[in-house]
Amino acid sequence: MYNLKGKTAIITGSGKSGAIGEAIAYKLASEGCNIVISDIGITKEEQFSAEHIGTTKEMDTIVSEIKKLGVNAVGISCDVRMENQVSHLMEKAKEAFGSVDILVNNAGIGYIMEPFTEFKEESWDAVLDVNLKGAFLCSKHAALQMIEQGNGGCIINIASQAAKSGFPFAAAYTASKHGMIGLTRSNAVELGAYKIRVNAVCPNHITTGLGHWQNKFFSDKMGLDYDKYLQSIVDKNPLKRTGLVEDIAKAVAFLASDQADYITGEAMNVTGGEEYH
Ligand SMILES: NC(=O)c1ccc[n+]([C@@H]2O[C@H](COP(=O)([O-])OP(=O)(O)OC[C@H]3O[C@@H](n4cnc5c(N)ncnc54)[C@H](O)[C@@H]3O)[C@@H](O)[C@H]2O)c1
């Protein structure tokens, strides 16, 4: 549909099954991209927060499944908080497929929530480090690569509805996602000269691992049964459903394609009408 054949797409935080990054990887593969699956790359035993982190084993499985779609795929571990690992990711991607054309900054954490007056400094740093510093480092090194190639490129930041509106107990997450929009706009202005387009996608609630954890957190806080809480989200949504990972993947494929070649600096809501500014 979008003719992305032969382009190389790197999706950070894409080594977890059922999550948004995996869906983006499948969609871009189905549009002909060679895919770099990338995640923090640790084993179950090493995990600091098992339920939230994609494992090296899951990463390998996703790579094999993507290859069945008739494109090339590799798995490259990268903790987006570490600049040396990020530059290594870009080098390895270029080595594997000859170029870096599309970067999707998807890696993120959303499971650290605390009342604002009790918010710990280390919690703030942990969230900002992955969500915002990670996107900064990956964008920087992808842009360096794209500028050297001289054919333009495309960077897509997976932000959130929390990039447009505030949410209780989520000061760090909300600030990190608002920050991502600033990064998007600034980079769009600066990198436009190199034909690098930079956009963001802002999803509402999707019941991934992260989404499930947030549902549980908020339903407990409100003293509501989990299903009742989820239904309350559906009820207030104009399209009467929560988001699906595929909704985000479709928006990313569009923004990565030539159909969006005059779109940059945009923060596109994909929320079923829940967010509209
Ligand atoms: N699920 C939602 O409701 C929702 C809504 C809006 C935005 N988002 C955003 O979408 C993105 C994906 O979220 P998801 O729901 O699929 O979450 P998820 O927890 O299922 O997946 C997040 C991925 O990021 C990876 N990751 C975490 N720290 C990393 C690091 N330091 N380096 C590299 N990878 C790391 C994890 O291993 C995991 O694979 C996140 O940026 C999230 O903030 C999600």
PDB file of C-alpha atoms and ligand atoms in Angstrom:
ATOM      1  CA  MET A   1       0.000   0.000   0.000  1.00  0.00           C
ATOM      2  CA  TYR A   2       2.776   2.465   0.887  1.00  0.00           C
ATOM      3  CA  ASN A   3       5.661   1.055  -1.128  1.00  0.00           C
ATOM      4  CA  LEU A   4       8.419   1.121   1.478  1.00  0.00           C
ATOM      5  CA  LYS A   5      10.232  -1.706  -0.290  1.00  0.00           C
ATOM      6  CA  GLY A   6      13.947  -1.883   0.472  1.00  0.00           C
ATOM      7  CA  LYS A   7      13.922   0.772   3.185  1.00  0.00           C
ATOM      8  CA  THR A   8      15.451  -0.052   6.552  1.00  0.00           C
ATOM      9  CA  ALA A   9      13.312   0.583   9.617  1.00  0.00           C
ATOM     10  CA  ILE A  10      14.571   0.453  13.190  1.00  0.00           C
ATOM     11  CA  ILE A  11      11.919   0.129  15.876  1.00  0.00           C
ATOM     12  CA  THR A  12      13.165   0.555  19.442  1.00  0.00           C
ATOM     13  CA  GLY A  13      11.464  -1.439  22.188  1.00  0.00           C
ATOM     14  CA  SER A  14      10.040  -3.850  19.608  1.00  0.00           C
ATOM     15  CA  GLY A  15      11.116  -7.113  21.217  1.00  0.00           C
ATOM     16  CA  LYS A  16       8.014  -7.782  23.258  1.00  0.00           C
ATOM     17  CA  SER A  17       5.094  -9.787  21.933  1.00  0.00           C
ATOM     18  CA  GLY A  18       1.666  -8.170  21.984  1.00  0.00           C
ATOM     19  CA  ALA A  19       3.167  -4.699  22.337  1.00  0.00           C
ATOM     20  CA  ILE A  20       3.015  -1.635  20.074  1.00  0.00           C
ATOM     21  CA  GLY A  21       6.601  -1.954  18.783  1.00  0.00           C
ATOM     22  CA  GLU A  22       6.016  -5.481  17.543  1.00  0.00           C
ATOM     23  CA  ALA A  23       2.861  -4.402  15.666  1.00  0.00           C
ATOM     24  CA  ILE A  24       4.749  -1.509  14.035  1.00  0.00           C
ATOM     25  CA  ALA A  25       7.496  -3.919  12.974  1.00  0.00           C
ATOM     26  CA  TYR A  26       4.993  -6.309  11.361  1.00  0.00           C
ATOM     27  CA  LYS A  27       3.202  -3.480   9.557  1.00  0.00           C
ATOM     28  CA  LEU A  28       6.408  -1.912   8.186  1.00  0.00           C
ATOM     29  CA  ALA A  29       7.585  -5.403   7.132  1.00  0.00           C
ATOM     30  CA  SER A  30       4.302  -5.965   5.324  1.00  0.00           C
ATOM     31  CA  GLU A  31       5.008  -2.691   3.458  1.00  0.00           C
ATOM     32  CA  GLY A  32       8.376  -4.080   2.310  1.00  0.00           C
ATOM     33  CA  CYS A  33      10.824  -2.639   4.860  1.00  0.00           C
ATOM     34  CA  ASN A  34      13.804  -4.538   6.144  1.00  0.00           C
ATOM     35  CA  ILE A  35      13.341  -4.548   9.884  1.00  0.00           C
ATOM     36  CA  VAL A  36      15.633  -4.030  12.845  1.00  0.00           C
ATOM     37  CA  ILE A  37      13.972  -5.370  15.961  1.00  0.00           C
ATOM     38  CA  SER A  38      15.612  -3.738  18.920  1.00  0.00           C
ATOM     39  CA  ASP A  39      15.019  -3.989  22.634  1.00  0.00           C
ATOM     40  CA  ILE A  40      16.853  -3.642  25.898  1.00  0.00           C
ATOM     41  CA  GLY A  41      18.106  -7.163  25.296  1.00  0.00           C
ATOM     42  CA  ILE A  42      18.286  -8.950  28.585  1.00  0.00           C
ATOM     43  CA  THR A  43      17.302 -12.416  29.670  1.00  0.00           C
ATOM     44  CA  LYS A  44      14.465 -13.271  32.047  1.00  0.00           C
ATOM     45  CA  GLU A  45      16.960 -13.846  34.884  1.00  0.00           C
ATOM     46  CA  GLU A  46      18.498 -10.393  34.498  1.00  0.00           C
ATOM     47  CA  GLN A  47      15.241  -8.482  34.365  1.00  0.00           C
ATOM     48  CA  PHE A  48      14.670  -5.708  36.842  1.00  0.00           C
ATOM     49  CA  SER A  49      10.984  -5.554  36.094  1.00  0.00           C
ATOM     50  CA  ALA A  50      10.102  -8.739  34.265  1.00  0.00           C
ATOM     51  CA  GLU A  51       6.564  -8.010  33.150  1.00  0.00           C
ATOM     52  CA  HIS A  52       7.531  -4.759  31.408  1.00  0.00           C
ATOM     53  CA  ILE A  53      10.614  -5.751  29.471  1.00  0.00           C
ATOM     54  CA  GLY A  54      11.003  -7.593  26.165  1.00  0.00           C
ATOM     55  CA  THR A  55      13.457 -10.472  26.431  1.00  0.00           C
ATOM     56  CA  THR A  56      16.182 -11.500  23.998  1.00  0.00           C
ATOM     57  CA  LYS A  57      14.227 -14.742  23.458  1.00  0.00           C
ATOM     58  CA  GLU A  58      11.051 -12.872  22.449  1.00  0.00           C
ATOM     59  CA  MET A  59      13.165 -10.652  20.198  1.00  0.00           C
ATOM     60  CA  ASP A  60      14.502 -13.715  18.346  1.00  0.00           C
ATOM     61  CA  THR A  61      10.993 -15.118  17.883  1.00  0.00           C
ATOM     62  CA  ILE A  62       9.715 -11.821  16.444  1.00  0.00           C
ATOM     63  CA  VAL A  63      12.673 -11.667  14.029  1.00  0.00           C
ATOM     64  CA  SER A  64      11.883 -15.199  12.739  1.00  0.00           C
ATOM     65  CA  GLU A  65       8.196 -14.376  12.309  1.00  0.00           C
ATOM     66  CA  ILE A  66       8.996 -11.192  10.384  1.00  0.00           C
ATOM     67  CA  LYS A  67      11.302 -13.053   7.999  1.00  0.00           C
ATOM     68  CA  LYS A  68       8.312 -15.207   7.036  1.00  0.00           C
ATOM     69  CA  LEU A  69       6.788 -12.045   5.505  1.00  0.00           C
ATOM     70  CA  GLY A  70       9.533 -12.134   2.850  1.00  0.00           C
ATOM     71  CA  VAL A  71      11.696  -9.268   4.129  1.00  0.00           C
ATOM     72  CA  ASN A  72      14.986  -9.303   5.991  1.00  0.00           C
ATOM     73  CA  ALA A  73      15.057  -8.796   9.723  1.00  0.00           C
ATOM     74  CA  VAL A  74      17.696  -8.725  12.443  1.00  0.00           C
ATOM     75  CA  GLY A  75      17.555  -8.352  16.190  1.00  0.00           C
ATOM     76  CA  ILE A  76      19.976  -5.893  17.761  1.00  0.00           C
ATOM     77  CA  SER A  77      19.973  -5.354  21.504  1.00  0.00           C
ATOM     78  CA  CYS A  78      20.100  -1.745  22.599  1.00  0.00           C
ATOM     79  CA  ASP A  79      19.344   0.000  25.847  1.00  0.00           C
ATOM     80  CA  VAL A  80      18.190   3.377  24.519  1.00  0.00           C
ATOM     81  CA  ARG A  81      19.576   5.140  27.606  1.00  0.00           C
ATOM     82  CA  MET A  82      23.170   4.312  26.636  1.00  0.00           C
ATOM     83  CA  GLU A  83      24.739   6.416  23.873  1.00  0.00           C
ATOM     84  CA  ASN A  84      27.405   3.811  23.024  1.00  0.00           C
ATOM     85  CA  GLN A  85      24.700   1.163  22.554  1.00  0.00           C
ATOM     86  CA  VAL A  86      22.612   3.523  20.422  1.00  0.00           C
ATOM     87  CA  SER A  87      25.502   4.354  18.058  1.00  0.00           C
ATOM     88  CA  HIS A  88      26.282   0.617  17.863  1.00  0.00           C
ATOM     89  CA  LEU A  89      22.626  -0.021  16.912  1.00  0.00           C
ATOM     90  CA  MET A  90      22.857   2.408  13.980  1.00  0.00           C
ATOM     91  CA  GLU A  91      26.192   0.971  12.797  1.00  0.00           C
ATOM     92  CA  LYS A  92      24.913  -2.613  12.956  1.00  0.00           C
ATOM     93  CA  ALA A  93      21.697  -1.684  11.127  1.00  0.00           C
ATOM     94  CA  LYS A  94      23.702  -0.057   8.338  1.00  0.00           C
ATOM     95  CA  GLU A  95      26.032  -3.040   8.198  1.00  0.00           C
ATOM     96  CA  ALA A  96      23.045  -5.396   7.886  1.00  0.00           C
ATOM     97  CA  PHE A  97      20.980  -3.514   5.286  1.00  0.00           C
ATOM     98  CA  GLY A  98      23.137  -0.690   3.881  1.00  0.00           C
ATOM     99  CA  SER A  99      21.135   2.242   5.218  1.00  0.00           C
ATOM    100  CA  VAL A 100      18.980   3.618   8.023  1.00  0.00           C
ATOM    101  CA  ASP A 101      15.828   5.193   6.544  1.00  0.00           C
ATOM    102  CA  ILE A 102      13.148   5.031   9.235  1.00  0.00           C
ATOM    103  CA  LEU A 103      13.536   5.252  12.997  1.00  0.00           C
ATOM    104  CA  VAL A 104      10.590   4.634  15.292  1.00  0.00           C
ATOM    105  CA  ASN A 105      11.263   5.756  18.866  1.00  0.00           C
ATOM    106  CA  ASN A 106       8.885   3.386  20.602  1.00  0.00           C
ATOM    107  CA  ALA A 107      10.800   2.191  23.681  1.00  0.00           C
ATOM    108  CA  GLY A 108       9.111   3.502  26.778  1.00  0.00           C
ATOM    109  CA  ILE A 109       8.165   2.779  30.354  1.00  0.00           C
ATOM    110  CA  GLY A 110       4.924   3.780  32.024  1.00  0.00           C
ATOM    111  CA  TYR A 111       4.796   1.705  35.160  1.00  0.00           C
ATOM    112  CA  ILE A 112       6.333   4.151  37.610  1.00  0.00           C
ATOM    113  CA  MET A 113       3.491   6.195  39.056  1.00  0.00           C
ATOM    114  CA  GLU A 114       3.572   8.044  42.346  1.00  0.00           C
ATOM    115  CA  PRO A 115       1.630  10.898  43.956  1.00  0.00           C
ATOM    116  CA  PHE A 116       3.390  14.076  42.878  1.00  0.00           C
ATOM    117  CA  THR A 117       4.401  15.240  46.358  1.00  0.00           C
ATOM    118  CA  GLU A 118       5.963  11.821  47.003  1.00  0.00           C
ATOM    119  CA  PHE A 119       7.540  11.434  43.563  1.00  0.00           C
ATOM    120  CA  LYS A 120      11.072  10.136  44.042  1.00  0.00           C
ATOM    121  CA  GLU A 121      13.991  11.678  42.197  1.00  0.00           C
ATOM    122  CA  GLU A 122      15.154   8.257  40.997  1.00  0.00           C
ATOM    123  CA  SER A 123      11.665   7.492  39.659  1.00  0.00           C
ATOM    124  CA  TRP A 124      11.639  10.767  37.746  1.00  0.00           C
ATOM    125  CA  ASP A 125      15.084  10.032  36.288  1.00  0.00           C
ATOM    126  CA  ALA A 126      14.156   6.444  35.375  1.00  0.00           C
ATOM    127  CA  VAL A 127      11.119   7.526  33.320  1.00  0.00           C
ATOM    128  CA  LEU A 128      12.766  10.550  31.679  1.00  0.00           C
ATOM    129  CA  ASP A 129      15.868   8.497  30.841  1.00  0.00           C
ATOM    130  CA  VAL A 130      14.034   5.867  28.816  1.00  0.00           C
ATOM    131  CA  ASN A 131      11.208   7.915  27.333  1.00  0.00           C
ATOM    132  CA  LEU A 132      12.910  11.204  26.511  1.00  0.00           C
ATOM    133  CA  LYS A 133      16.678  10.805  26.683  1.00  0.00           C
ATOM    134  CA  GLY A 134      16.315   7.498  24.801  1.00  0.00           C
ATOM    135  CA  ALA A 135      14.394   9.218  21.988  1.00  0.00           C
ATOM    136  CA  PHE A 136      16.974  12.031  21.915  1.00  0.00           C
ATOM    137  CA  LEU A 137      19.940   9.653  21.631  1.00  0.00           C
ATOM    138  CA  CYS A 138      18.326   7.431  18.995  1.00  0.00           C
ATOM    139  CA  SER A 139      17.186  10.454  16.951  1.00  0.00           C
ATOM    140  CA  LYS A 140      20.659  11.993  17.122  1.00  0.00           C
ATOM    141  CA  HIS A 141      22.450   8.890  15.882  1.00  0.00           C
ATOM    142  CA  ALA A 142      19.834   8.049  13.260  1.00  0.00           C
ATOM    143  CA  ALA A 143      19.990  11.642  11.973  1.00  0.00           C
ATOM    144  CA  LEU A 144      23.798  11.471  11.741  1.00  0.00           C
ATOM    145  CA  GLN A 145      23.442   8.327   9.644  1.00  0.00           C
ATOM    146  CA  MET A 146      20.666   9.774   7.457  1.00  0.00           C
ATOM    147  CA  ILE A 147      22.593  13.001   6.834  1.00  0.00           C
ATOM    148  CA  GLU A 148      25.649  10.991   5.786  1.00  0.00           C
ATOM    149  CA  GLN A 149      23.524   8.925   3.384  1.00  0.00           C
ATOM    150  CA  GLY A 150      22.071  12.108   1.846  1.00  0.00           C
ATOM    151  CA  ASN A 151      18.655  10.632   0.952  1.00  0.00           C
ATOM    152  CA  GLY A 152      16.559  12.105   3.721  1.00  0.00           C
ATOM    153  CA  GLY A 153      14.747   9.921   6.214  1.00  0.00           C
ATOM    154  CA  CYS A 154      11.938   9.676   8.650  1.00  0.00           C
ATOM    155  CA  ILE A 155      11.794   9.680  12.449  1.00  0.00           C
ATOM    156  CA  ILE A 156       8.558   8.830  14.235  1.00  0.00           C
ATOM    157  CA  ASN A 157       8.197   9.282  17.975  1.00  0.00           C
ATOM    158  CA  ILE A 158       5.605   7.223  19.813  1.00  0.00           C
ATOM    159  CA  ALA A 159       4.384   9.795  22.300  1.00  0.00           C
ATOM    160  CA  SER A 160       0.975   9.505  23.987  1.00  0.00           C
ATOM    161  CA  GLN A 161      -2.287  11.197  24.818  1.00  0.00           C
ATOM    162  CA  ALA A 162      -0.178  12.141  27.858  1.00  0.00           C
ATOM    163  CA  ALA A 163       1.797  14.361  25.485  1.00  0.00           C
ATOM    164  CA  LYS A 164      -1.282  16.570  25.162  1.00  0.00           C
ATOM    165  CA  SER A 165      -3.143  16.215  28.482  1.00  0.00           C
ATOM    166  CA  GLY A 166      -2.224  15.744  32.125  1.00  0.00           C
ATOM    167  CA  PHE A 167      -2.801  12.557  34.136  1.00  0.00           C
ATOM    168  CA  PRO A 168      -2.671  12.081  37.920  1.00  0.00           C
ATOM    169  CA  PHE A 169       0.276  10.213  39.492  1.00  0.00           C
ATOM    170  CA  ALA A 170       2.030  10.382  36.140  1.00  0.00           C
ATOM    171  CA  ALA A 171       4.027  13.618  36.305  1.00  0.00           C
ATOM    172  CA  ALA A 172       7.208  12.020  34.961  1.00  0.00           C
ATOM    173  CA  TYR A 173       5.469  10.057  32.209  1.00  0.00           C
ATOM    174  CA  THR A 174       3.392  13.069  31.162  1.00  0.00           C
ATOM    175  CA  ALA A 175       6.418  15.388  31.207  1.00  0.00           C
ATOM    176  CA  SER A 176       8.471  12.884  29.192  1.00  0.00           C
ATOM    177  CA  LYS A 177       5.759  12.571  26.544  1.00  0.00           C
ATOM    178  CA  HIS A 178       5.155  16.345  26.346  1.00  0.00           C
ATOM    179  CA  GLY A 179       8.945  16.611  25.984  1.00  0.00           C
ATOM    180  CA  MET A 180       8.836  14.196  23.080  1.00  0.00           C
ATOM    181  CA  ILE A 181       6.585  16.609  21.205  1.00  0.00           C
ATOM    182  CA  GLY A 182       9.109  19.390  21.796  1.00  0.00           C
ATOM    183  CA  LEU A 183      11.834  17.117  20.475  1.00  0.00           C
ATOM    184  CA  THR A 184       9.669  16.286  17.454  1.00  0.00           C
ATOM    185  CA  ARG A 185       9.023  19.938  16.594  1.00  0.00           C
ATOM    186  CA  SER A 186      12.567  21.106  17.150  1.00  0.00           C
ATOM    187  CA  ASN A 187      14.059  18.268  15.108  1.00  0.00           C
ATOM    188  CA  ALA A 188      11.504  18.740  12.328  1.00  0.00           C
ATOM    189  CA  VAL A 189      12.616  22.364  11.971  1.00  0.00           C
ATOM    190  CA  GLU A 190      16.328  21.627  12.153  1.00  0.00           C
ATOM    191  CA  LEU A 191      16.477  18.398  10.130  1.00  0.00           C
ATOM    192  CA  GLY A 192      14.092  19.509   7.383  1.00  0.00           C
ATOM    193  CA  ALA A 193      17.103  20.889   5.526  1.00  0.00           C
ATOM    194  CA  TYR A 194      18.286  17.290   5.117  1.00  0.00           C
ATOM    195  CA  LYS A 195      14.831  16.058   4.017  1.00  0.00           C
ATOM    196  CA  ILE A 196      14.449  14.247   7.301  1.00  0.00           C
ATOM    197  CA  ARG A 197      10.838  14.368   8.443  1.00  0.00           C
ATOM    198  CA  VAL A 198      10.084  14.083  12.151  1.00  0.00           C
ATOM    199  CA  ASN A 199       6.605  13.338  13.462  1.00  0.00           C
ATOM    200  CA  ALA A 200       4.947  11.931  16.563  1.00  0.00           C
ATOM    201  CA  VAL A 201       2.011   9.600  17.082  1.00  0.00           C
ATOM    202  CA  CYS A 202      -0.086  10.038  20.223  1.00  0.00           C
ATOM    203  CA  PRO A 203      -2.070   6.926  21.211  1.00  0.00           C
ATOM    204  CA  ASN A 204      -4.726   6.752  23.912  1.00  0.00           C
ATOM    205  CA  HIS A 205      -5.127   3.645  26.045  1.00  0.00           C
ATOM    206  CA  ILE A 206      -4.106   0.324  24.484  1.00  0.00           C
ATOM    207  CA  THR A 207      -4.190  -2.813  26.612  1.00  0.00           C
ATOM    208  CA  THR A 208      -0.591  -3.938  26.134  1.00  0.00           C
ATOM    209  CA  GLY A 209       1.578  -4.925  29.115  1.00  0.00           C
ATOM    210  CA  LEU A 210       2.050  -1.232  29.900  1.00  0.00           C
ATOM    211  CA  GLY A 211      -1.632  -0.473  29.311  1.00  0.00           C
ATOM    212  CA  HIS A 212      -2.780  -3.383  31.483  1.00  0.00           C
ATOM    213  CA  TRP A 213      -0.543  -2.236  34.308  1.00  0.00           C
ATOM    214  CA  GLN A 214      -1.955   1.305  34.079  1.00  0.00           C
ATOM    215  CA  ASN A 215      -5.550  -0.030  34.097  1.00  0.00           C
ATOM    216  CA  LYS A 216      -4.809  -1.981  37.211  1.00  0.00           C
ATOM    217  CA  PHE A 217      -3.150   0.993  38.868  1.00  0.00           C
ATOM    218  CA  PHE A 218      -5.997   3.417  38.116  1.00  0.00           C
ATOM    219  CA  SER A 219      -8.832   0.954  38.857  1.00  0.00           C
ATOM    220  CA  ASP A 220      -7.246   0.179  42.261  1.00  0.00           C
ATOM    221  CA  LYS A 221      -6.816   3.911  42.970  1.00  0.00           C
ATOM    222  CA  MET A 222     -10.458   4.572  42.085  1.00  0.00           C
ATOM    223  CA  GLY A 223     -11.707   1.509  43.969  1.00  0.00           C
ATOM    224  CA  LEU A 224     -13.291   0.229  40.765  1.00  0.00           C
ATOM    225  CA  ASP A 225     -13.412  -3.292  39.451  1.00  0.00           C
ATOM    226  CA  TYR A 226     -10.842  -3.683  36.596  1.00  0.00           C
ATOM    227  CA  ASP A 227     -13.485  -4.419  33.933  1.00  0.00           C
ATOM    228  CA  LYS A 228     -15.702  -1.550  35.084  1.00  0.00           C
ATOM    229  CA  TYR A 229     -12.746   0.810  34.870  1.00  0.00           C
ATOM    230  CA  LEU A 230     -11.934  -0.408  31.348  1.00  0.00           C
ATOM    231  CA  GLN A 231     -15.595   0.011  30.350  1.00  0.00           C
ATOM    232  CA  SER A 232     -15.491   3.603  31.647  1.00  0.00           C
ATOM    233  CA  ILE A 233     -12.643   4.321  29.219  1.00  0.00           C
ATOM    234  CA  VAL A 234     -14.638   2.811  26.359  1.00  0.00           C
ATOM    235  CA  ASP A 235     -17.758   4.798  27.308  1.00  0.00           C
ATOM    236  CA  LYS A 236     -16.010   8.173  27.144  1.00  0.00           C
ATOM    237  CA  ASN A 237     -14.384   7.390  23.782  1.00  0.00           C
ATOM    238  CA  PRO A 238     -16.241   8.830  20.743  1.00  0.00           C
ATOM    239  CA  LEU A 239     -15.578   5.621  18.755  1.00  0.00           C
ATOM    240  CA  LYS A 240     -16.490   3.474  21.769  1.00  0.00           C
ATOM    241  CA  ARG A 241     -13.396   1.338  21.990  1.00  0.00           C
ATOM    242  CA  THR A 242      -9.872   1.463  23.314  1.00  0.00           C
ATOM    243  CA  GLY A 243      -6.929   1.642  20.907  1.00  0.00           C
ATOM    244  CA  LEU A 244      -5.351  -1.357  19.230  1.00  0.00           C
ATOM    245  CA  VAL A 245      -1.675  -1.838  18.514  1.00  0.00           C
ATOM    246  CA  GLU A 246      -2.598  -2.015  14.813  1.00  0.00           C
ATOM    247  CA  ASP A 247      -4.114   1.499  14.962  1.00  0.00           C
ATOM    248  CA  ILE A 248      -0.690   2.854  15.844  1.00  0.00           C
ATOM    249  CA  ALA A 249       1.108   0.680  13.304  1.00  0.00           C
ATOM    250  CA  LYS A 250      -1.145   1.992  10.499  1.00  0.00           C
ATOM    251  CA  ALA A 251      -0.465   5.608  11.458  1.00  0.00           C
ATOM    252  CA  VAL A 252       3.288   4.955  11.556  1.00  0.00           C
ATOM    253  CA  ALA A 253       3.264   3.312   8.111  1.00  0.00           C
ATOM    254  CA  PHE A 254       1.400   6.306   6.676  1.00  0.00           C
ATOM    255  CA  LEU A 255       3.792   8.824   8.247  1.00  0.00           C
ATOM    256  CA  ALA A 256       6.792   6.818   7.018  1.00  0.00           C
ATOM    257  CA  SER A 257       5.511   6.786   3.455  1.00  0.00           C
ATOM    258  CA  ASP A 258       5.640   9.254   0.582  1.00  0.00           C
ATOM    259  CA  GLN A 259       1.917   9.844   1.164  1.00  0.00           C
ATOM    260  CA  ALA A 260       3.097  11.972   4.091  1.00  0.00           C
ATOM    261  CA  ASP A 261       6.001  13.641   2.302  1.00  0.00           C
ATOM    262  CA  TYR A 262       4.833  17.166   3.206  1.00  0.00           C
ATOM    263  CA  ILE A 263       4.071  16.297   6.819  1.00  0.00           C
ATOM    264  CA  THR A 264       6.681  17.076   9.456  1.00  0.00           C
ATOM    265  CA  GLY A 265       6.608  18.425  13.016  1.00  0.00           C
ATOM    266  CA  GLU A 266       3.164  16.907  13.466  1.00  0.00           C
ATOM    267  CA  ALA A 267       1.886  15.207  16.635  1.00  0.00           C
ATOM    268  CA  MET A 268      -0.908  13.016  15.319  1.00  0.00           C
ATOM    269  CA  ASN A 269      -3.591  11.839  17.739  1.00  0.00           C
ATOM    270  CA  VAL A 270      -4.662   8.234  17.228  1.00  0.00           C
ATOM    271  CA  THR A 271      -7.229   8.128  20.000  1.00  0.00           C
ATOM    272  CA  GLY A 272     -10.641   7.473  18.460  1.00  0.00           C
ATOM    273  CA  GLY A 273     -11.437  11.152  18.971  1.00  0.00           C
ATOM    274  CA  GLU A 274     -10.610  11.210  22.683  1.00  0.00           C
ATOM    275  CA  GLU A 275      -7.870  13.792  22.161  1.00  0.00           C
ATOM    276  CA  TYR A 276      -8.213  16.489  19.542  1.00  0.00           C
ATOM    277  CA  HIS A 277      -5.679  19.214  20.080  1.00  0.00           C
TER     278      HIS A 277
HETATM  279  N1  LIG B   1      -0.151   1.040  25.842  1.00  0.00           N
HETATM  280  C1  LIG B   1      -0.623   2.264  25.910  1.00  0.00           C
HETATM  281  O1  LIG B   1      -1.752   2.488  26.381  1.00  0.00           O
HETATM  282  C2  LIG B   1       0.198   3.433  25.379  1.00  0.00           C
HETATM  283  C3  LIG B   1      -0.472   4.651  25.186  1.00  0.00           C
HETATM  284  C4  LIG B   1       0.257   5.745  24.730  1.00  0.00           C
HETATM  285  C5  LIG B   1       1.588   5.619  24.438  1.00  0.00           C
HETATM  286  N2  LIG B   1       2.219   4.416  24.622  1.00  0.00           N
HETATM  287  C6  LIG B   1       3.659   4.357  24.301  1.00  0.00           C
HETATM  288  O2  LIG B   1       3.892   3.364  23.332  1.00  0.00           O
HETATM  289  C7  LIG B   1       5.204   2.808  23.494  1.00  0.00           C
HETATM  290  C8  LIG B   1       5.105   1.291  23.573  1.00  0.00           C
HETATM  291  O3  LIG B   1       4.314   0.958  24.688  1.00  0.00           O
HETATM  292  P1  LIG B   1       3.656  -0.479  24.946  1.00  0.00           P
HETATM  293  O4  LIG B   1       2.302  -0.239  25.466  1.00  0.00           O
HETATM  294  O5  LIG B   1       3.840  -1.372  23.783  1.00  0.00           O
HETATM  295  O6  LIG B   1       4.547  -0.904  26.217  1.00  0.00           O
HETATM  296  P2  LIG B   1       5.302  -2.230  26.608  1.00  0.00           P
HETATM  297  O7  LIG B   1       5.706  -2.086  28.025  1.00  0.00           O
HETATM  298  O8  LIG B   1       4.448  -3.407  26.255  1.00  0.00           O
HETATM  299  O9  LIG B   1       6.587  -2.167  25.639  1.00  0.00           O
HETATM  300  C9  LIG B   1       7.635  -1.251  25.849  1.00  0.00           C
HETATM  301  C10 LIG B   1       8.916  -1.791  25.243  1.00  0.00           C
HETATM  302  O10 LIG B   1       9.984  -0.882  25.533  1.00  0.00           O
HETATM  303  C11 LIG B   1      11.110  -1.638  25.916  1.00  0.00           C
HETATM  304  N3  LIG B   1      12.046  -0.870  26.735  1.00  0.00           N
HETATM  305  C12 LIG B   1      11.893  -0.427  28.005  1.00  0.00           C
HETATM  306  N4  LIG B   1      13.008   0.187  28.434  1.00  0.00           N
HETATM  307  C13 LIG B   1      13.894   0.140  27.406  1.00  0.00           C
HETATM  308  C14 LIG B   1      15.222   0.609  27.227  1.00  0.00           C
HETATM  309  N5  LIG B   1      15.880   1.253  28.201  1.00  0.00           N
HETATM  310  N6  LIG B   1      15.826   0.387  26.032  1.00  0.00           N
HETATM  311  C15 LIG B   1      15.192  -0.265  25.039  1.00  0.00           C
HETATM  312  N7  LIG B   1      13.931  -0.747  25.157  1.00  0.00           N
HETATM  313  C16 LIG B   1      13.287  -0.536  26.333  1.00  0.00           C
HETATM  314  C17 LIG B   1      10.521  -2.820  26.690  1.00  0.00           C
HETATM  315  O11 LIG B   1      11.446  -3.887  26.807  1.00  0.00           O
HETATM  316  C18 LIG B   1       9.315  -3.163  25.849  1.00  0.00           C
HETATM  317  O12 LIG B   1       9.620  -4.056  24.807  1.00  0.00           O
HETATM  318  C19 LIG B   1       5.775   3.444  24.782  1.00  0.00           C
HETATM  319  O13 LIG B   1       6.623   4.506  24.433  1.00  0.00           O
HETATM  320  C20 LIG B   1       4.524   3.956  25.484  1.00  0.00           C
HETATM  321  O14 LIG B   1       4.805   5.047  26.338  1.00  0.00           O
HETATM  322  C21 LIG B   1       1.556   3.320  25.070  1.00  0.00           C
END
